[in-house]
Structures are given as structure tokens and as C-alpha cells.
CSV table of C-alpha atoms in Angstrom, one decimal:
chain,number,residue,atom,x,y,z
B,16,MET,CA,20.0,16.8,-1.4
B,17,LYS,CA,20.9,13.4,-0.1
B,18,VAL,CA,17.9,10.9,0.1
B,19,LEU,CA,17.7,7.6,1.9
B,20,ILE,CA,15.2,4.9,0.8
B,21,ILE,CA,14.3,2.3,3.4
B,22,GLY,CA,13.5,-1.0,1.8
B,23,SER,CA,14.8,-3.5,-0.6
B,24,GLY,CA,12.3,-4.6,-3.1
B,25,GLY,CA,11.1,-3.8,-6.6
B,26,ARG,CA,9.0,-0.9,-5.3
B,27,GLU,CA,12.2,0.7,-3.7
B,28,HIS,CA,14.1,0.1,-6.9
B,29,ALA,CA,11.5,2.1,-8.8
B,30,LEU,CA,11.6,4.9,-6.2
B,31,ALA,CA,15.4,5.0,-6.4
B,32,TRP,CA,15.2,5.1,-10.3
B,33,LYS,CA,12.8,8.0,-10.2
B,34,LEU,CA,14.5,10.0,-7.5
B,35,ALA,CA,17.9,9.6,-9.1
B,36,GLN,CA,16.3,11.5,-12.1
B,37,SER,CA,15.7,14.5,-9.8
B,38,SER,CA,17.9,17.6,-10.3
B,39,GLY,CA,17.9,18.2,-6.6
B,40,ALA,CA,18.9,14.7,-5.6
B,41,GLU,CA,22.7,14.8,-5.0
B,42,VAL,CA,22.9,11.2,-3.8
B,43,VAL,CA,20.1,8.5,-3.3
B,44,PHE,CA,21.1,5.8,-0.7
B,45,THR,CA,19.2,2.5,-1.1
B,46,SER,CA,19.3,-1.1,0.0
B,47,VAL,CA,18.3,-2.2,-3.5
B,48,ALA,CA,21.1,-4.2,-5.0
B,49,ALA,CA,20.3,-3.3,-8.6
B,50,ALA,CA,21.7,-0.1,-10.0
B,51,ALA,CA,19.1,2.5,-10.5
B,52,GLY,CA,21.2,5.5,-11.6
B,53,GLY,CA,24.6,7.1,-11.6
B,54,ASN,CA,23.9,8.9,-8.2
B,55,VAL,CA,22.5,5.8,-6.4
B,56,LYS,CA,24.6,4.1,-3.8
B,57,LEU,CA,24.0,0.8,-2.1
B,58,ASN,CA,23.8,0.8,1.6
B,59,LEU,CA,22.7,-2.3,3.6
B,60,PHE,CA,21.7,-1.9,7.3
B,61,ASP,CA,19.0,-3.0,9.6
B,62,MET,CA,16.0,-0.9,8.4
B,63,SER,CA,14.0,-1.8,11.6
B,64,ALA,CA,16.5,-0.1,13.9
B,65,PRO,CA,15.7,3.6,14.3
B,66,ASP,CA,19.0,4.4,16.0
B,67,LYS,CA,21.0,2.9,13.2
B,68,ALA,CA,19.0,4.7,10.5
B,69,LEU,CA,19.2,8.0,12.5
B,70,ALA,CA,22.9,7.6,12.8
B,71,PHE,CA,23.4,6.9,9.2
B,72,CYS,CA,21.3,9.9,8.2
B,73,LYS,CA,23.3,12.2,10.5
B,74,ASP,CA,26.7,10.8,9.3
B,75,ASN,CA,25.7,11.2,5.7
B,76,ALA,CA,23.8,14.5,5.9
B,77,VAL,CA,20.7,13.0,4.5
B,78,GLY,CA,17.9,15.5,3.9
B,79,LEU,CA,14.9,13.2,3.2
B,80,VAL,CA,14.1,9.7,4.2
B,81,VAL,CA,11.6,7.7,2.0
B,82,ILE,CA,10.1,4.6,3.8
B,83,GLY,CA,9.0,2.0,1.3
B,84,PRO,CA,7.6,-1.1,3.2
B,85,GLU,CA,4.8,-1.3,5.7
B,86,ALA,CA,6.6,-3.1,8.5
B,87,PRO,CA,8.8,-0.1,9.5
B,88,LEU,CA,5.9,2.3,9.3
B,89,GLU,CA,4.0,0.0,11.9
B,90,GLN,CA,7.1,0.0,14.1
B,91,GLY,CA,7.1,3.8,14.2
B,92,LEU,CA,10.3,4.4,12.3
B,93,ALA,CA,8.9,7.6,10.8
B,94,ASP,CA,8.1,9.0,14.2
B,95,ALA,CA,11.6,8.3,15.5
B,96,LEU,CA,13.3,9.9,12.6
B,97,ARG,CA,11.1,12.9,12.7
B,98,LYS,CA,11.8,13.2,16.4
B,99,GLY,CA,15.5,13.1,15.4
B,100,GLY,CA,15.0,16.2,13.2
B,101,LEU,CA,14.7,14.5,9.8
B,102,LYS,CA,12.3,15.1,7.0
B,103,VAL,CA,10.4,11.8,6.3
B,104,PHE,CA,8.1,10.7,3.5
B,105,GLY,CA,6.0,8.1,5.2
B,106,PRO,CA,3.3,8.3,8.0
B,107,GLY,CA,3.9,7.9,11.6
B,108,ARG,CA,2.6,4.8,13.5
B,109,ALA,CA,-0.8,6.3,14.1
B,110,GLY,CA,-1.4,7.1,10.4
B,111,ALA,CA,0.0,3.8,9.3
B,112,LYS,CA,-2.6,2.0,11.5
B,113,LEU,CA,-5.0,2.4,8.5
B,114,GLU,CA,-2.9,-0.4,7.0
B,115,TRP,CA,-1.6,-2.4,9.9
B,116,SER,CA,-4.9,-3.0,11.6
B,117,LYS,CA,-7.8,-4.0,9.3
B,118,ASP,CA,-10.2,-3.7,12.2
B,119,TYR,CA,-9.2,-0.2,12.9
B,120,SER,CA,-9.3,0.7,9.2
B,121,LYS,CA,-12.8,-0.7,8.9
B,122,ALA,CA,-14.0,1.2,12.0
B,123,PHE,CA,-12.4,4.5,10.6
B,124,MET,CA,-14.2,4.1,7.3
B,125,GLN,CA,-17.5,3.4,9.1
B,126,LYS,CA,-17.0,6.4,11.3
B,127,PHE,CA,-16.2,8.9,8.5
B,128,ASN,CA,-18.7,7.6,5.9
B,129,ILE,CA,-16.2,6.1,3.6
B,130,PRO,CA,-18.0,3.4,1.6
B,131,THR,CA,-16.9,-0.1,2.3
B,132,ALA,CA,-18.3,-3.7,2.9
B,133,ALA,CA,-20.2,-4.6,6.1
B,134,TYR,CA,-17.9,-6.5,8.6
B,135,LYS,CA,-17.4,-7.9,12.1
B,136,SER,CA,-14.1,-8.4,13.9
B,137,PHE,CA,-13.3,-11.2,16.3
B,138,THR,CA,-10.6,-12.1,18.8
B,139,GLU,CA,-12.1,-15.5,19.6
B,140,ALA,CA,-12.1,-18.3,17.1
B,141,ALA,CA,-15.3,-19.8,18.5
B,142,ALA,CA,-17.2,-16.5,18.1
B,143,ALA,CA,-16.0,-16.2,14.5
B,144,LEU,CA,-17.1,-19.7,13.7
B,145,GLU,CA,-20.6,-19.1,15.2
B,146,TYR,CA,-20.9,-15.9,13.1
B,147,ILE,CA,-20.0,-17.7,9.9
B,148,LYS,CA,-22.9,-20.0,10.4
B,149,THR,CA,-25.3,-16.9,10.1
B,150,ILE,CA,-23.9,-15.1,7.0
B,151,ASP,CA,-24.3,-15.5,3.2
B,152,MET,CA,-21.6,-16.8,1.2
B,153,PRO,CA,-19.1,-16.0,-0.4
B,154,ALA,CA,-17.3,-14.0,2.3
B,155,VAL,CA,-14.0,-12.6,3.0
B,156,VAL,CA,-11.8,-13.5,6.0
B,157,LYS,CA,-8.9,-11.1,6.7
B,158,ALA,CA,-6.0,-11.2,9.2
B,159,ASP,CA,-6.1,-8.0,11.2
B,160,GLY,CA,-2.4,-7.4,11.1
B,161,LEU,CA,0.2,-7.1,8.4
B,162,ALA,CA,0.6,-10.3,6.3
B,163,ALA,CA,2.6,-8.9,3.3
B,164,GLY,CA,-0.6,-8.7,1.2
B,165,LYS,CA,-1.5,-12.3,1.7
B,166,GLY,CA,-3.8,-12.3,4.7
B,167,VAL,CA,-7.0,-12.0,2.7
B,168,ILE,CA,-8.9,-15.2,2.0
B,169,ILE,CA,-11.9,-15.2,-0.3
B,170,CYS,CA,-14.2,-18.1,0.8
B,171,GLN,CA,-16.9,-19.6,-1.4
B,172,THR,CA,-18.4,-21.9,1.3
B,173,LYS,CA,-19.0,-21.8,5.0
B,174,GLU,CA,-16.5,-24.6,5.4
B,175,GLU,CA,-13.8,-22.7,3.6
B,176,ALA,CA,-14.5,-19.6,5.9
B,177,ALA,CA,-14.2,-21.8,9.0
B,178,SER,CA,-11.0,-23.3,7.7
B,179,ALA,CA,-9.6,-19.8,7.1
B,180,VAL,CA,-10.5,-18.7,10.6
B,181,LEU,CA,-8.8,-21.7,12.1
B,182,ASP,CA,-5.8,-21.3,9.9
B,183,LEU,CA,-5.4,-17.7,11.0
B,184,MET,CA,-6.3,-17.8,14.7
B,185,GLN,CA,-5.2,-21.2,15.8
B,186,LYS,CA,-2.6,-22.4,13.3
B,187,GLN,CA,-1.2,-19.0,13.2
B,188,ALA,CA,-0.6,-19.0,9.4
B,189,PHE,CA,0.5,-15.4,9.5
B,190,GLY,CA,1.7,-15.3,13.1
B,191,ALA,CA,0.4,-12.6,15.4
B,192,ALA,CA,-1.4,-10.8,12.4
B,193,GLY,CA,-4.1,-13.4,12.7
B,194,ALA,CA,-4.8,-13.0,16.3
B,195,LYS,CA,-7.8,-10.9,15.4
B,196,VAL,CA,-9.8,-11.5,12.2
B,197,VAL,CA,-12.1,-9.4,10.1
B,198,ILE,CA,-15.0,-11.2,8.3
B,199,GLU,CA,-16.7,-9.0,5.7
B,200,GLU,CA,-19.2,-9.4,3.0
B,201,PHE,CA,-18.0,-10.2,-0.5
B,202,LEU,CA,-18.3,-7.5,-3.0
B,203,GLU,CA,-18.5,-8.3,-6.8
B,204,GLY,CA,-16.9,-6.2,-9.4
B,205,ARG,CA,-13.5,-5.2,-10.6
B,206,GLU,CA,-10.7,-3.9,-8.4
B,207,ALA,CA,-8.6,-0.8,-8.9
B,208,SER,CA,-5.7,0.8,-7.0
B,209,ILE,CA,-5.9,4.5,-6.2
B,210,MET,CA,-2.8,6.2,-4.8
B,211,ALA,CA,-2.4,9.7,-3.6
B,212,PHE,CA,0.3,11.9,-2.2
B,213,VAL,CA,-1.0,13.4,1.1
B,214,ASP,CA,0.6,16.2,3.3
B,215,GLY,CA,-2.0,16.0,6.1
B,216,ASP,CA,-4.2,18.7,4.7
B,217,ASN,CA,-4.3,18.0,1.0
B,218,TYR,CA,-3.8,15.2,-1.5
B,219,LYS,CA,-3.0,14.6,-5.2
B,220,LEU,CA,-4.2,11.6,-7.0
B,221,LEU,CA,-1.8,9.5,-9.1
B,222,PRO,CA,-2.8,7.6,-12.3
B,223,ILE,CA,-5.2,4.8,-11.5
B,224,SER,CA,-3.9,1.3,-11.8
B,225,ARG,CA,-5.2,-2.3,-11.6
B,226,ASP,CA,-3.3,-5.3,-10.2
B,227,HIS,CA,-3.9,-9.0,-10.6
B,228,LYS,CA,-3.9,-10.4,-7.1
B,229,ARG,CA,-4.6,-14.2,-7.7
B,230,LEU,CA,-1.6,-16.4,-8.3
B,231,LEU,CA,-2.9,-18.1,-11.4
B,232,ASP,CA,-4.5,-17.1,-14.7
B,233,GLY,CA,-8.3,-16.9,-14.9
B,234,ASP,CA,-8.4,-15.3,-11.5
B,235,LYS,CA,-7.7,-18.5,-9.7
B,236,GLY,CA,-5.4,-19.6,-6.9
B,237,PRO,CA,-4.5,-17.9,-3.6
B,238,ASN,CA,-4.3,-14.1,-3.1
B,239,THR,CA,-0.8,-12.8,-3.5
B,240,GLY,CA,1.0,-9.4,-3.0
B,241,GLY,CA,0.2,-8.8,-6.7
B,242,MET,CA,1.4,-10.7,-9.8
B,243,GLY,CA,1.3,-7.7,-12.3
B,244,VAL,CA,-0.2,-4.3,-12.8
B,245,TYR,CA,-1.4,-2.1,-15.7
B,246,SER,CA,-2.4,1.6,-16.0
B,247,PRO,CA,-4.5,3.3,-17.0
B,248,VAL,CA,-7.8,1.6,-16.2
B,249,PRO,CA,-10.4,2.3,-18.9
B,250,ASP,CA,-13.5,1.4,-16.8
B,251,ILE,CA,-12.7,3.9,-14.1
B,252,GLU,CA,-14.4,6.9,-15.7
B,253,GLU,CA,-14.3,10.7,-14.8
B,254,LEU,CA,-17.6,10.4,-12.7
B,255,ASP,CA,-15.8,7.6,-10.9
B,256,LEU,CA,-12.9,9.7,-10.1
B,257,GLU,CA,-15.1,12.5,-8.8
B,258,PHE,CA,-16.9,10.0,-6.5
B,259,ILE,CA,-13.5,8.6,-5.2
B,260,ALA,CA,-12.2,12.0,-4.5
B,261,ALA,CA,-15.4,13.3,-2.7
B,262,ASN,CA,-16.3,10.2,-0.8
B,263,ILE,CA,-13.0,8.6,-0.1
B,264,PHE,CA,-10.1,10.8,0.0
B,265,ASP,CA,-11.9,14.0,1.1
B,266,ASN,CA,-13.4,11.9,4.0
B,267,VAL,CA,-10.1,10.4,4.9
B,268,ILE,CA,-8.6,13.9,5.3
B,269,VAL,CA,-11.5,14.9,7.5
B,270,GLY,CA,-11.1,11.7,9.5
B,271,LEU,CA,-7.3,12.2,9.9
B,272,LYS,CA,-7.8,15.7,11.3
B,273,ALA,CA,-10.6,14.5,13.6
B,274,GLU,CA,-8.3,11.8,14.9
B,275,LYS,CA,-5.5,14.3,15.2
B,276,ILE,CA,-3.2,12.4,12.9
B,277,ASP,CA,-0.7,14.3,10.9
B,278,PHE,CA,-0.2,12.1,7.8
B,279,CYS,CA,2.6,12.7,5.4
B,280,GLY,CA,3.1,10.2,2.8
B,281,LEU,CA,1.3,8.0,0.4
B,282,LEU,CA,-2.2,6.8,0.9
B,283,TYR,CA,-3.4,3.8,-1.3
B,284,ALA,CA,-7.0,2.9,-1.5
B,285,GLY,CA,-7.8,-0.5,-3.0
B,286,ILE,CA,-11.3,-0.2,-4.4
B,287,MET,CA,-14.1,-2.4,-5.9
B,288,LYS,CA,-16.3,-1.1,-8.6
B,289,GLY,CA,-19.4,-3.2,-9.0
B,290,PRO,CA,-23.2,-3.5,-8.8
B,291,ARG,CA,-23.1,-1.7,-5.4
B,292,GLY,CA,-21.0,1.2,-6.7
B,293,ILE,CA,-17.4,1.9,-5.6
B,294,ASN,CA,-16.3,0.7,-2.1
B,295,VAL,CA,-13.0,0.6,-0.3
B,296,LEU,CA,-11.6,-2.9,0.1
B,297,GLU,CA,-8.4,-1.7,2.1
B,298,PHE,CA,-6.1,1.0,2.7
B,299,ASN,CA,-2.3,0.8,2.4
B,300,THR,CA,-0.1,3.7,3.8
B,301,ARG,CA,2.8,3.5,1.4
B,302,PHE,CA,3.4,3.0,-2.3
B,303,GLY,CA,1.9,-0.2,-3.7
B,304,ASP,CA,4.1,-3.0,-4.9
B,305,PRO,CA,4.0,-3.7,-8.0
B,306,GLU,CA,1.8,-0.6,-8.7
B,307,THR,CA,4.8,1.8,-8.0
B,308,GLN,CA,6.9,0.2,-10.9
B,309,THR,CA,4.0,1.0,-13.2
B,310,ILE,CA,3.0,4.4,-12.1
B,311,LEU,CA,6.3,6.3,-11.5
B,312,PRO,CA,7.5,6.2,-15.1
B,313,LEU,CA,4.2,7.9,-16.0
B,314,ILE,CA,4.6,10.8,-13.6
B,315,GLU,CA,5.9,14.0,-15.2
B,316,GLN,CA,7.0,15.8,-12.1
B,317,ASP,CA,10.2,15.7,-10.1
B,318,LEU,CA,9.5,13.1,-7.5
B,319,LEU,CA,11.7,14.7,-4.9
B,320,ASP,CA,9.9,18.1,-5.4
B,321,VAL,CA,6.6,16.3,-4.7
B,322,MET,CA,7.8,14.5,-1.6
B,323,LEU,CA,9.4,17.6,-0.1
B,324,ALA,CA,6.1,19.4,-0.7
B,325,CYS,CA,4.3,16.7,1.3
B,326,ALA,CA,6.9,16.9,4.1
B,327,ASP,CA,6.6,20.8,4.1
B,328,LYS,CA,2.8,20.9,3.9
B,329,ARG,CA,2.6,22.7,0.6
B,330,LEU,CA,1.4,19.9,-1.6
B,331,ASN,CA,-1.3,22.3,-3.1
B,332,ASP,CA,1.6,24.3,-4.7
B,333,ILE,CA,2.7,21.3,-6.7
B,334,ASP,CA,1.0,19.8,-9.8
B,335,VAL,CA,1.0,15.9,-10.2
B,336,THR,CA,0.3,15.1,-13.8
B,337,ALA,CA,0.8,11.9,-15.9
B,338,ARG,CA,2.0,11.3,-19.5
B,339,ALA,CA,-0.6,10.1,-21.9
B,340,GLN,CA,1.0,6.6,-22.0
B,341,SER,CA,0.4,3.2,-20.6
B,342,GLY,CA,2.4,1.3,-18.2
B,343,VAL,CA,2.6,-2.5,-17.2
B,344,CYS,CA,4.5,-4.5,-14.7
B,345,VAL,CA,4.6,-8.3,-14.7
B,346,THR,CA,5.9,-10.0,-11.4
B,347,LEU,CA,8.2,-13.1,-11.4
B,348,ALA,CA,7.8,-15.2,-8.2
B,349,GLY,CA,9.3,-18.3,-6.8
B,350,GLY,CA,7.6,-21.6,-7.4
B,351,ASP,CA,6.6,-21.8,-3.7
B,352,TYR,CA,5.0,-18.3,-3.6
B,353,PRO,CA,2.8,-17.2,-1.8
B,354,LYS,CA,3.2,-19.8,0.9
B,355,THR,CA,6.9,-18.8,1.3
B,356,SER,CA,9.1,-16.2,-0.5
B,357,SER,CA,12.4,-17.6,-2.0
B,358,LYS,CA,15.4,-15.5,-1.4
B,359,GLY,CA,18.7,-15.2,-3.4
B,360,VAL,CA,17.3,-16.9,-6.6
B,361,GLN,CA,19.4,-15.6,-9.5
B,362,ILE,CA,17.5,-14.1,-12.5
B,363,LEU,CA,19.4,-14.4,-15.8
B,364,GLY,CA,18.9,-12.8,-19.2
B,365,LEU,CA,17.9,-9.3,-18.3
B,366,GLU,CA,20.7,-8.0,-20.5
B,367,ASN,CA,18.6,-9.3,-23.5
B,368,VAL,CA,15.5,-7.2,-22.6
B,369,LYS,CA,15.1,-4.2,-24.9
B,370,ASP,CA,13.4,-0.9,-23.9
């Protein structure tokens, strides 16, 4: 089967590398410039244009499309491709709203009894600033929309929170993503990333990982899209996993069905384990980056088989198990990250890295 991967980052490279190992993958098309296997072909095109993606799939007899980034999911690319008769691993726009709207996601969690921090949402900066005067600190200010993992600001003082609101809503630091903001209570503890394959009716958890979101050592500096990841996470114990399954992912499936959302793809829950137990910080509706680079080498199964099982609603027929090994990923970023993201910077010396 020919597979098309939409996206061009480290996550997509890892997906191409894993899918290229599948006995059923005749060719994997990808926008990732680095070679990921003998049956991987480079294809560059506008991933945000459904007509171009659909035409490419038809011309090349693509059997499965895997959507990596969040932006095309928000734009409804999966819906357009499915309407065109293609199998897609990635939720439609309605399912992806769990990620592209923080306000919707928090309301969904509240409605379906998924543990999360208390919050309020605002579309007017003045109302948000008045609310900040009434709350305890620290607090978290979030852009409602997509901000490449950087629209979350942890504020230690009311002045920092007010500045964050103004940056998002008036200065438009993240463009339209900050037109609405979510202000929520700060939860203490340690974070972990929980990813699961979902076919709409069932889910299968992947190995737990933990990423380092702050730019600098010592948990300092601004939030980023992730500076590194390791797996497994020793302090997430078996009882924790039972709680996560019963109170987060079981309830998500119930909620998706109640909302009549047919979700096929990857659901990622960023959780906090602390004095107040386990709470969801956010949902992503695609593979995490850089979590994917760490997790996929640990998965024993053929990734194409698992993705097709999701697309065909037979995930319960597939096992998802991990090798008894550890994984780690370290991120290299430009000197101006996360304010901007440098493009085209050459990385040298990789030929000297040994397995």
C-alpha cells in the first residue's frame, strides 16, 4: 500500500521511518527532506490545499493518508480527503477542535467529567484583566487557538498575567489564536504525555513519556513546543494508568459519541500528576512532537497495521505493545526560538553520530 504523510518536521520523519518498515507499505510519500528508508519518496506540495492533496493521492494510488501537524486538521483536510474516498489517519475538524480551541476543550472536559483545572474564558481583554485581580497566583494564561505549542504562559504575579493577556489579545503575539484567552488555575506537580490510538469506539495507549517544555535548564525560560522527551516515566505507576484509562480516555470516548464526533487518529493528553491527583492540562489530536520520535522506536507492532485498524474501526483486534527499553529525544533549536523559528539552518556532523 502507498502511504502519504502530510507534514515536514521531526515527527513526520519518525512516522516515515516507522511506516517504511511495514511489510505492507509499498511506498511512503513524505515532505520530509531527510531519507527515512529505501521505500520513502520525497514529495513537496502545499499540504493545506485539499484539492492538491486529493489529486496527488488519486494520481499515485495512495491507500492511506497520515496527517502529522495540527494546522491541516483544524482546516478540515481529513474531512475533505475522506469525502474524496480516501482512508485517513487523523480526525476531522470537529474532533480536532479538542486541540484547536482551548475553550472548547475545557468545556468538553467539564461536561464529561474529565479531571482538569478550573478556568474561565474571555473574548474581551478588559474582562480578563478584571478577573485576574480576583484570583490567586500563580495562574496560567492560554491562547484559545493554535500557537504551535507556545501559547501557554505560566504567570507568577498578577502583573505577569495582565501582561500575558495584553500580549495575546491586544498585541496579537500569536495572531488570531489569542482573540480569546483561557485563564486557569495553576496545578503543581510533574507532567506526562499520554498518547493513544483511537478508532472512534476504542483506544490503545502508547508508552508514557515526559517532555521538557521550558526553553532553559532548571525549568526556566518560556514554554516551547518541547526541548526533549524521555520514556518510560517511572513515577507514572500502574494505579495511575488505571485512573487515566477510566477517568480520561474512557470519558473522552463517551463524550465523542455523545457529541456525534467520529474520531479516527491519535489523541494526546498532557497530564499533571501532583498533590491534587491527575488532571488533564490539554489535549492534542495528533502525534506529539518530539514525543513521537521517542515512542515509535519502542512500539513492537507494524504501524501501518495499527493505523489501518483505526481507519477500519477494528482497533480492538490489534495489540499495541512496547519493547522493554527506554527512549530519549533531544531537540536542537535556533537561537531565537521560541519567539521565531529559524528555517534553512544547516546541521552538520550527523554522519559522526553512532547508533
